[in-house]
Coordinates of C-alpha atoms and ligand atoms in Angstrom, one line a residue:
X14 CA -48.6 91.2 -250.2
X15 CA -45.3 92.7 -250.9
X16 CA -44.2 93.2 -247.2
X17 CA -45.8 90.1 -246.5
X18 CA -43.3 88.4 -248.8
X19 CA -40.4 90.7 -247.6
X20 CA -40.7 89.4 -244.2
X21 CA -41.3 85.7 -245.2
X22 CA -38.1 86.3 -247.1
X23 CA -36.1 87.7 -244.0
X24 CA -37.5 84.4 -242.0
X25 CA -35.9 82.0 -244.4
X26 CA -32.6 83.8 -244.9
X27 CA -32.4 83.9 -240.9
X28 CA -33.3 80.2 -240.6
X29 CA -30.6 79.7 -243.4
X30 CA -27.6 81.6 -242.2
X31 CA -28.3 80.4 -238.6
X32 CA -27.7 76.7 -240.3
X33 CA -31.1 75.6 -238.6
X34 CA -33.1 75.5 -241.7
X35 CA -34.5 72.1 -242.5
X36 CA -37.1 70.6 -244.4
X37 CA -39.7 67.4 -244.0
X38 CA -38.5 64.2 -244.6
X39 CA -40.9 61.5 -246.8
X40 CA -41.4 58.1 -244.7
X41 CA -42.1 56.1 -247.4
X42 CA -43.8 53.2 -245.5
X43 CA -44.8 52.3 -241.9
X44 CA -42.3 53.2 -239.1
X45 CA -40.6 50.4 -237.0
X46 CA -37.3 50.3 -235.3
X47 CA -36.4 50.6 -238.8
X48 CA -38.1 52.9 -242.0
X49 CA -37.4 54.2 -245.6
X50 CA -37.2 57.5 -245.4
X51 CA -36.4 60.1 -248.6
X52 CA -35.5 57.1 -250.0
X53 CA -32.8 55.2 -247.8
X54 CA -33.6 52.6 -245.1
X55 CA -32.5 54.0 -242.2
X56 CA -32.8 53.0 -238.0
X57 CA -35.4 55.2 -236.5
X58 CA -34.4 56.8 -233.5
X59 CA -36.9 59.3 -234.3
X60 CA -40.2 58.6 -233.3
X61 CA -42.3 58.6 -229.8
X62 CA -44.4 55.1 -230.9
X63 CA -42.3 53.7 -228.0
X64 CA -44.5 50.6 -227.9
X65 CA -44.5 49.7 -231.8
X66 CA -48.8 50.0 -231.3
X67 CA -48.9 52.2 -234.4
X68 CA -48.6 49.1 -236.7
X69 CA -50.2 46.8 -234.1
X70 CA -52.1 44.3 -236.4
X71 CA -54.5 44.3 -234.2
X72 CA -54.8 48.2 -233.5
X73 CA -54.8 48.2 -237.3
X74 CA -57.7 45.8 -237.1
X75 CA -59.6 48.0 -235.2
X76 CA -59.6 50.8 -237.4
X77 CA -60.4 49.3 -240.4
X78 CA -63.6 47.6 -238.6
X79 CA -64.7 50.9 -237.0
X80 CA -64.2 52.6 -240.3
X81 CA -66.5 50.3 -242.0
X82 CA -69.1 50.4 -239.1
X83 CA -69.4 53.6 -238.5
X84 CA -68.2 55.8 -241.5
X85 CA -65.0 57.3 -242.0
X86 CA -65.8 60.7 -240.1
X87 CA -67.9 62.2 -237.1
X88 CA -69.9 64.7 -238.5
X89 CA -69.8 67.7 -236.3
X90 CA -68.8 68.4 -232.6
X91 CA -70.3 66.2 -229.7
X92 CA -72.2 68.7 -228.1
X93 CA -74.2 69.0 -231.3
X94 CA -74.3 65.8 -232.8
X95 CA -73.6 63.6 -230.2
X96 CA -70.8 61.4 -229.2
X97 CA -70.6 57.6 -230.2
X98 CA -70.7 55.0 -228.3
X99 CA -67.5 53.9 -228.9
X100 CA -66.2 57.3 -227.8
X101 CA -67.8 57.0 -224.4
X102 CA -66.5 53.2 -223.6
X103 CA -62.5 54.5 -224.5
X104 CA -63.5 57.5 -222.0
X105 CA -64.6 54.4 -219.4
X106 CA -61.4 52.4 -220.0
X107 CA -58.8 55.3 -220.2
X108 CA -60.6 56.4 -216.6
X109 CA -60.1 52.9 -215.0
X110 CA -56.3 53.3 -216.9
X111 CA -55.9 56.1 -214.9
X112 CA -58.0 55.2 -211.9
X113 CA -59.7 58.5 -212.3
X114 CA -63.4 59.1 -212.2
X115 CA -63.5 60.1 -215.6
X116 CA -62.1 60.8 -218.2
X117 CA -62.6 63.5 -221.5
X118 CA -60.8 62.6 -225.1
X119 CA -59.6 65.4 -227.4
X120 CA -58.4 65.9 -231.1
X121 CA -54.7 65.5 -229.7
X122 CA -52.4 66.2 -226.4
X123 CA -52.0 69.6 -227.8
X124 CA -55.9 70.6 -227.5
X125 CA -56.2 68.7 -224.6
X126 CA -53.8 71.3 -222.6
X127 CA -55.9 73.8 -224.2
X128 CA -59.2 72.4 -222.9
X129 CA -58.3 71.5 -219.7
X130 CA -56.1 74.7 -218.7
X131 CA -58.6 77.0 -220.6
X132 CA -61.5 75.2 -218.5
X133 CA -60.9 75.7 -215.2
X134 CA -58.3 78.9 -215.0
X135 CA -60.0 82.1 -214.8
X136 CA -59.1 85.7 -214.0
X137 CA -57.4 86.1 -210.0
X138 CA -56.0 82.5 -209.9
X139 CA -52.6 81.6 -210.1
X140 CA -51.5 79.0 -212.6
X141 CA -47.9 78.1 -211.9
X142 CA -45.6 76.0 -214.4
X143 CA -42.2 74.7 -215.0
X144 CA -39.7 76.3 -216.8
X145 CA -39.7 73.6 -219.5
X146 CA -43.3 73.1 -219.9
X147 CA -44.5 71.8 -223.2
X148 CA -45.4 74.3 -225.9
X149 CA -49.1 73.1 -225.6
X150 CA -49.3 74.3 -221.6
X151 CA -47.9 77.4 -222.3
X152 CA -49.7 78.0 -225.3
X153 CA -52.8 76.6 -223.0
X154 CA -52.1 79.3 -220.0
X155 CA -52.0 81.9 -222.7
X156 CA -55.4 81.9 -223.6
X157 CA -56.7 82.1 -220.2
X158 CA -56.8 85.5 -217.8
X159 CA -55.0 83.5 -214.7
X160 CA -51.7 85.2 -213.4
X161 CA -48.7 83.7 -214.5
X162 CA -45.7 81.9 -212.3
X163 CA -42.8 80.0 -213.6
X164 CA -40.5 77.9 -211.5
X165 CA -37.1 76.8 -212.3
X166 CA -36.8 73.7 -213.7
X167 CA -37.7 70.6 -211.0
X168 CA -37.1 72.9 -208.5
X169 CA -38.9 72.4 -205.5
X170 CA -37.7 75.3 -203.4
X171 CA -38.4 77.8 -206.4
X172 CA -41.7 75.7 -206.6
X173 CA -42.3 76.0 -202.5
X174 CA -41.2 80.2 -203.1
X175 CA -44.0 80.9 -206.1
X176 CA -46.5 79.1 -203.6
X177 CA -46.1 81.0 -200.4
X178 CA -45.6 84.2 -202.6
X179 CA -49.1 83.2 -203.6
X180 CA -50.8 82.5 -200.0
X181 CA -53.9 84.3 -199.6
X182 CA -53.7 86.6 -203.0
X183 CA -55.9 84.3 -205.9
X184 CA -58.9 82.7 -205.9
X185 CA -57.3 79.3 -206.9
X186 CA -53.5 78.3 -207.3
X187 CA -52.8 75.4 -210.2
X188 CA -49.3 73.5 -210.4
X189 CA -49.0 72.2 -213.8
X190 CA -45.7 70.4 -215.3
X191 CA -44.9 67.5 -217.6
X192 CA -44.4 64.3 -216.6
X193 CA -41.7 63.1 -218.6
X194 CA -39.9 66.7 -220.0
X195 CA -39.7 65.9 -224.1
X196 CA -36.2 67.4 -225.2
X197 CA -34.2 66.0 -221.6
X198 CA -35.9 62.4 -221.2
X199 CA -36.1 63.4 -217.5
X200 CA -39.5 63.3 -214.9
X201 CA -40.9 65.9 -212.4
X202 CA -40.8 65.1 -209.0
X203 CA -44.6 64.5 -208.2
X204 CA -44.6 63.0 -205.0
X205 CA -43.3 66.4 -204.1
X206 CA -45.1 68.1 -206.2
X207 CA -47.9 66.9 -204.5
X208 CA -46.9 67.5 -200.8
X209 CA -46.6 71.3 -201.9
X210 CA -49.5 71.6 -203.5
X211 CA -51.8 69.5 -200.6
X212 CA -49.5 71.9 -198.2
X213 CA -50.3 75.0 -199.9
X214 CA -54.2 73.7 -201.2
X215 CA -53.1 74.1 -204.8
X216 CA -54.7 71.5 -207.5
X217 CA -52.4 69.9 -209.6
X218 CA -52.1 68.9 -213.4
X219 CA -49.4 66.6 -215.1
X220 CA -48.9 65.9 -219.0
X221 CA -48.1 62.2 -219.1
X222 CA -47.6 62.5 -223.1
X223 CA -44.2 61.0 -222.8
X224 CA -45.1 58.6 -219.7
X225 CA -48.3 57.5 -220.3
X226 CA -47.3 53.7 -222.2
X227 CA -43.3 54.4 -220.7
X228 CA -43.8 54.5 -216.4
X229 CA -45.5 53.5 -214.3
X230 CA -47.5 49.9 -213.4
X231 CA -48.5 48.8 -216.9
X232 CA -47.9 52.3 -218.0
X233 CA -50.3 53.8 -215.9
X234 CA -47.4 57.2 -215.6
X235 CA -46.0 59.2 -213.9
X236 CA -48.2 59.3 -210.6
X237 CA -48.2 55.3 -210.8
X238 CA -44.1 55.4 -210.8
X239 CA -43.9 57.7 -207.9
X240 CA -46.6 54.9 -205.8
X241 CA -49.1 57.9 -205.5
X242 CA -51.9 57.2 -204.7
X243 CA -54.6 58.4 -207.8
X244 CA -56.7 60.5 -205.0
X245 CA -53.3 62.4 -204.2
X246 CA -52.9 64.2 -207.7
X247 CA -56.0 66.0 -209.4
X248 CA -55.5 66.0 -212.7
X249 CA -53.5 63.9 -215.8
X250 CA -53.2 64.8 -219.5
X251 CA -52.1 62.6 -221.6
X252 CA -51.6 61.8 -225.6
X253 CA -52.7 59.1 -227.5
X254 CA -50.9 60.0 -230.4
X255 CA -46.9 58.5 -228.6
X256 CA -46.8 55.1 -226.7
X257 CA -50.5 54.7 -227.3
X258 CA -49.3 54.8 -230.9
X259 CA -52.7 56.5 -232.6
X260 CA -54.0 59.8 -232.6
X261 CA -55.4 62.2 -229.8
X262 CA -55.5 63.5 -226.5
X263 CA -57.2 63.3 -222.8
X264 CA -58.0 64.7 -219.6
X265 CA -58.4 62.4 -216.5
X266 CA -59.8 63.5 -213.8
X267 CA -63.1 63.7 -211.6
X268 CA -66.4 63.6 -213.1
X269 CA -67.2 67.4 -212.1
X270 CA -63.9 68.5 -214.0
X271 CA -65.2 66.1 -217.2
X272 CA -68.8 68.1 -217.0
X273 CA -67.3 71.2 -217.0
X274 CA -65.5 70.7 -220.0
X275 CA -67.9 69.7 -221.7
X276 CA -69.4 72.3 -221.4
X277 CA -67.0 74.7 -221.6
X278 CA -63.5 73.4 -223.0
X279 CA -62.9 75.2 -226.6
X280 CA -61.4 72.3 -228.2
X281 CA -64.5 70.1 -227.1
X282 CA -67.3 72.7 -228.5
X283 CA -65.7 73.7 -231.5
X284 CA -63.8 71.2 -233.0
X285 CA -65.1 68.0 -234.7
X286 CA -64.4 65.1 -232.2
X287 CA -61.8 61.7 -234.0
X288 CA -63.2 59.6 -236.2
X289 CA -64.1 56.6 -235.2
X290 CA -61.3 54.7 -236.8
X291 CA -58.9 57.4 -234.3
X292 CA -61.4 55.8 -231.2
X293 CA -61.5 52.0 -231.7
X294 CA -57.8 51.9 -232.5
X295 CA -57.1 54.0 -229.2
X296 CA -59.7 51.5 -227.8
X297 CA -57.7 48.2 -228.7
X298 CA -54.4 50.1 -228.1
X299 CA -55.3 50.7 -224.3
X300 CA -56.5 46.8 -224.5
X301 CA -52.9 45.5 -225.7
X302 CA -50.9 48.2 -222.9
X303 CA -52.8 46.8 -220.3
X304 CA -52.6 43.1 -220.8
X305 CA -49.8 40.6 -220.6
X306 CA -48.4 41.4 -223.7
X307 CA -48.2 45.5 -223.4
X308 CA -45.8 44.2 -220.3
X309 CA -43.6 42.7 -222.1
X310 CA -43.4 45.5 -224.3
X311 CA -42.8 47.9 -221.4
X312 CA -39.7 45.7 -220.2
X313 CA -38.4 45.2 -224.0
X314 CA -38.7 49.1 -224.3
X315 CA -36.8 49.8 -220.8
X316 CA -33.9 47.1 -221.4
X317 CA -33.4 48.8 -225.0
X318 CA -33.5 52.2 -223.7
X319 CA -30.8 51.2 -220.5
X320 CA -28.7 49.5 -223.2
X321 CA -28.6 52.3 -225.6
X322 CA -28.0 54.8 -223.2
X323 CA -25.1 52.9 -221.7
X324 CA -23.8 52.7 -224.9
X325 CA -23.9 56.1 -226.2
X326 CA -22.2 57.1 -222.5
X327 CA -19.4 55.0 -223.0
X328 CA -18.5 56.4 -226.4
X329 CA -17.9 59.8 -224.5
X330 CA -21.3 61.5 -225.2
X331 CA -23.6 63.9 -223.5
X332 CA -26.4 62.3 -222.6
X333 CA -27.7 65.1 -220.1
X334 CA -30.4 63.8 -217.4
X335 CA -31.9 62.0 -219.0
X336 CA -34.0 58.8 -216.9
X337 CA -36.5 57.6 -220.2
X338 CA -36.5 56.2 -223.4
X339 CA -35.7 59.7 -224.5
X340 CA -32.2 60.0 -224.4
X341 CA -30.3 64.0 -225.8
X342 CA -27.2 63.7 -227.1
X343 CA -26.0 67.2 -226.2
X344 CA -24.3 68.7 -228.6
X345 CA -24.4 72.8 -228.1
X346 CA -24.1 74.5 -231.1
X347 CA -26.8 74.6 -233.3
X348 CA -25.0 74.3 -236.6
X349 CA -22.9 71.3 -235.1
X350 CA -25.9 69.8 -233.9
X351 CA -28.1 70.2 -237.6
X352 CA -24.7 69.1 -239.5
X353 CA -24.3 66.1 -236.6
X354 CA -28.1 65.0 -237.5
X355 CA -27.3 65.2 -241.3
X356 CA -24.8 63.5 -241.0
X357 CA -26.2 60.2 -238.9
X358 CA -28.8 60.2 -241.9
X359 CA -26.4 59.9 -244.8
X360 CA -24.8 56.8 -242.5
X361 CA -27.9 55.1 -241.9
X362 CA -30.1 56.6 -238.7
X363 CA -32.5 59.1 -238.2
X364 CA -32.1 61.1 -235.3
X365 CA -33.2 64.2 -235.3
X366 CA -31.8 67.4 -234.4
X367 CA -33.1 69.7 -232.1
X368 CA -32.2 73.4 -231.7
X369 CA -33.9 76.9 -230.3
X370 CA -36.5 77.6 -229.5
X371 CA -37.2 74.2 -228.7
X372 CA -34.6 73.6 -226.5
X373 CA -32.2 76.8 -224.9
X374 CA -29.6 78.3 -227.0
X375 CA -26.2 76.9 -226.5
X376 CA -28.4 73.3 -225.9
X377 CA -28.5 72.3 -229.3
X378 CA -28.6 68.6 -229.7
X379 CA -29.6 65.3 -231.6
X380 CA -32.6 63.8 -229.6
X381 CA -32.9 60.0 -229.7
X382 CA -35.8 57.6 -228.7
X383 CA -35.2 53.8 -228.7
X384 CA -39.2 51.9 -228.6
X385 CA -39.5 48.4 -228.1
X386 CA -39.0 47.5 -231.7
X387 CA -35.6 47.5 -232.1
X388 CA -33.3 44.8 -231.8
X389 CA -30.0 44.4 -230.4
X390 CA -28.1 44.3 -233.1
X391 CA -30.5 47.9 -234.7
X392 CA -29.5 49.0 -231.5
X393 CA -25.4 47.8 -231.4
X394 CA -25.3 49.1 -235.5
X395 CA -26.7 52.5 -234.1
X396 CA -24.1 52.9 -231.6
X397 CA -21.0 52.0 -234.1
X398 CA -22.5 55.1 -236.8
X399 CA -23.1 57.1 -233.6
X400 CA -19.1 56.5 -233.0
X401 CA -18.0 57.2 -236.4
X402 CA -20.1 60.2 -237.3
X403 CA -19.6 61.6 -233.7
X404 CA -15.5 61.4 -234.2
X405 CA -16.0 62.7 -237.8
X406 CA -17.9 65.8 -236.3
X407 CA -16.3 66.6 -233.7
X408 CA -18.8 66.0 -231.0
X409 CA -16.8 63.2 -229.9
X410 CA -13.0 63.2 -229.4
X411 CA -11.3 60.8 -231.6
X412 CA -9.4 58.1 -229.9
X413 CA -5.6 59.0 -230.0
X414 CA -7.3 62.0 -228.4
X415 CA -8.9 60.8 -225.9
X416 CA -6.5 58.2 -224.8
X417 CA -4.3 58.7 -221.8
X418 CA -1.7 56.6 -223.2
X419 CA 1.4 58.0 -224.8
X420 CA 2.1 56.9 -228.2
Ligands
LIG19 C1 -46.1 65.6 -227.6 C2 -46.6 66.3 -226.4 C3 -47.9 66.9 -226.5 C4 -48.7 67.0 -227.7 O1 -49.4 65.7 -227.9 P1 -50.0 65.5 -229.3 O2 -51.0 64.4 -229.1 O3 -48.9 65.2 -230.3 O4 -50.7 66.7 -229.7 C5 -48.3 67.6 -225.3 N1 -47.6 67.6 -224.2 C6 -46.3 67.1 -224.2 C7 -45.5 67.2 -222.9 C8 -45.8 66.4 -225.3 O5 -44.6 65.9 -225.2

């Protein structure tokens, strides 16, 4: 217990004197373009429900009706008790979504890596994987006995390398990368991705968390944005817990790859499947992103992302590569970066900031996401405390500085 505590101890006091340590805020209500948070109403450039379906009424709707049809939990894992009917008509819809076969839902994005990656790598294949890959994949290639290949970062050369290293040598070759890369805001090149891996008989997987909702016709991601046609990609993860604006995660794919893992994806067999509030709100959720009205959405959440951007760019900052609703604003060092974030709190918005080992050393930075809630004038009043705290740390020059003009 004692060296336990010691080393808990050492943890903290690195977290400290690195200026990285932070704790939870309290939301204090539902979250909107705007949300009390530890007390202070605040714009919320922090959170991934790009769409605003989190407090759909109707989404809302749909959990509370599921809830009192069917019981607030599930019981026990599928494969033993059974899966509800509910469950298997979201599966339907979120494969004609995808215009997959089928499709497999999981506790979150996070298991669904797991379940997927864990399900079909074994020992003597090759799984390679961009450098930037979500936690979840890596975590998800770490529990299987495949060989292991990173390529730089979008690189399709380094890509093209790591598969003709691989020609001949493994029983099967995987590609795997995110769609939409979380702490940069910019997409993989899957319409290459694709050529490689049809040139070089590799299957390939994309996480869509950050797309699926955001690109694509009606959302449909990141293959839909590139005009791929769904036969030309094998595989697509994707949350429900972001633009989808509920709870969960799922694998799209062909029927074979959803028997297999049902029968043999960990998260399926050992973890107790949503309850069914989780399912019929995913349910409407999809409903409302595929009509008329999730359109509109989509278009409100790409002008507000094209006119935020803008703005931050012309007030001098970093914005990286950024081609989504996620937009960095690079900062570098950490300590700047945590005191910047503060900082923007205290003067009304929450944008949180992000530092190793989430994103490189010397990367430190204050991510922002704009959703299709906010309003010109959240999005104008963001911009003017982005200005003022930015001069007042440093991260932008202040004006007699940056100006050309003599005095
Ligand atoms: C957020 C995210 C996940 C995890 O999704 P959850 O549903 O929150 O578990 C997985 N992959 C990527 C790329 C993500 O951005």
């Amino acid at each position: 217990m004692k060296l336990l505590d010691r080393y808990l101890t050492d943890q903290l006091d690195v977290l400290r004197t690195t200026g990285v340590y932070r704790r939870l805020r309290v939301l204090q209500g539902p979250q909107g373009g705007r949300a009390r948070v530890d007390g202070r109403d605040v714009i919320n450039l922090s959170s991934n429900n790009y769409l605003g379906l989190a407090t759909h009424p109707r989404v809302v709707a749909a959990a509370e009706q599921a809830a009192r049809l069917y019981g607030a939990g599930s019981g026990a894992v599928r494969s033993i008790i059974g899966t509800f009917d509910i469950q298997e008509q979201l599966e339907y819809k979120l494969a004609k979504f995808k215009g997959t076969e089928a499709a497999l839902v999981f506790q979150s994005g996070f298991t669904a890596n797991q379940a997927v990656l864990g399900s079909i790598l074994v020992e003597g294949d090759l799984i390679v994987s961009d450098v930037l890959n979500h936690a979840s994949i890596i975590d998800g290639i770490r529990l299987t006995k495949a060989t292991r290949a990173v390529y730089a970062h979008n690189d399709m050369d380094d890509l093209e390398r790591a598969l003709s290293r691989a020609k001949g040598k493994y029983r099967k070759v995987v590609v795997v990368t995110d769609g939409v890369f979380s702490m940069d805001g910019d997409i993989a090149p899957v319409d290459r991705i694709a050529e490689l891996a049809a040139e070089y008989g590799a299957a390939t997987i994309v996480d869509d968390a950050h797309a699926t909702g955001v690109l694509g016709v009606n959302g449909r991601g990141t293959v839909s944005h590139f005009k791929l046609p769904s036969e030309g990609w094998d595989i697509t993860v994707g949350t429900l817990s972001k633009a989808v604006g509920v709870m969960g995660g799922f694998v799209a794919g062909s029927q074979k790859l959803r028997e297999v893992m049902e029968h043999r994806a960990r998260p399926f067999l050992f973890s107790t499947a949503h309850p069914p509030a989780v399912t019929a709100a995913v349910d409407a959720a999809i409903d409302i992103i595929s009509s008329r009205e999730g359109a509109a959405l989509i278009d409100r959440l790409w002008e507000n992302t094209h006119y935020f951007r803008r703005g931050l760019q012309s007030l001098g900052f970093d914005t990286g590569v950024s081609e989504t609703p996620i937009t960095p604003v690079i900062v570098g060092d950490e300590a700047r970066a945590m005191r910047f974030s503060e900082e923007l709190f205290e003067n009304g918005v929450l944008a949180t900031g992000i530092t190793y080992p989430t994103v490189p050393r010397g990367k430190a930075r204050v991510r922002t996401i704009v959703t299709a809630e906010h309003t010109e004038q959240d999005l104008q009043e963001a911009l003017d405390i982005f200005q003022r705290v930015g001069r007042m740390c440093g991260v932008i020059l202040e004006p007699e500085l940056a100006s050309s003009v003599p005095a």
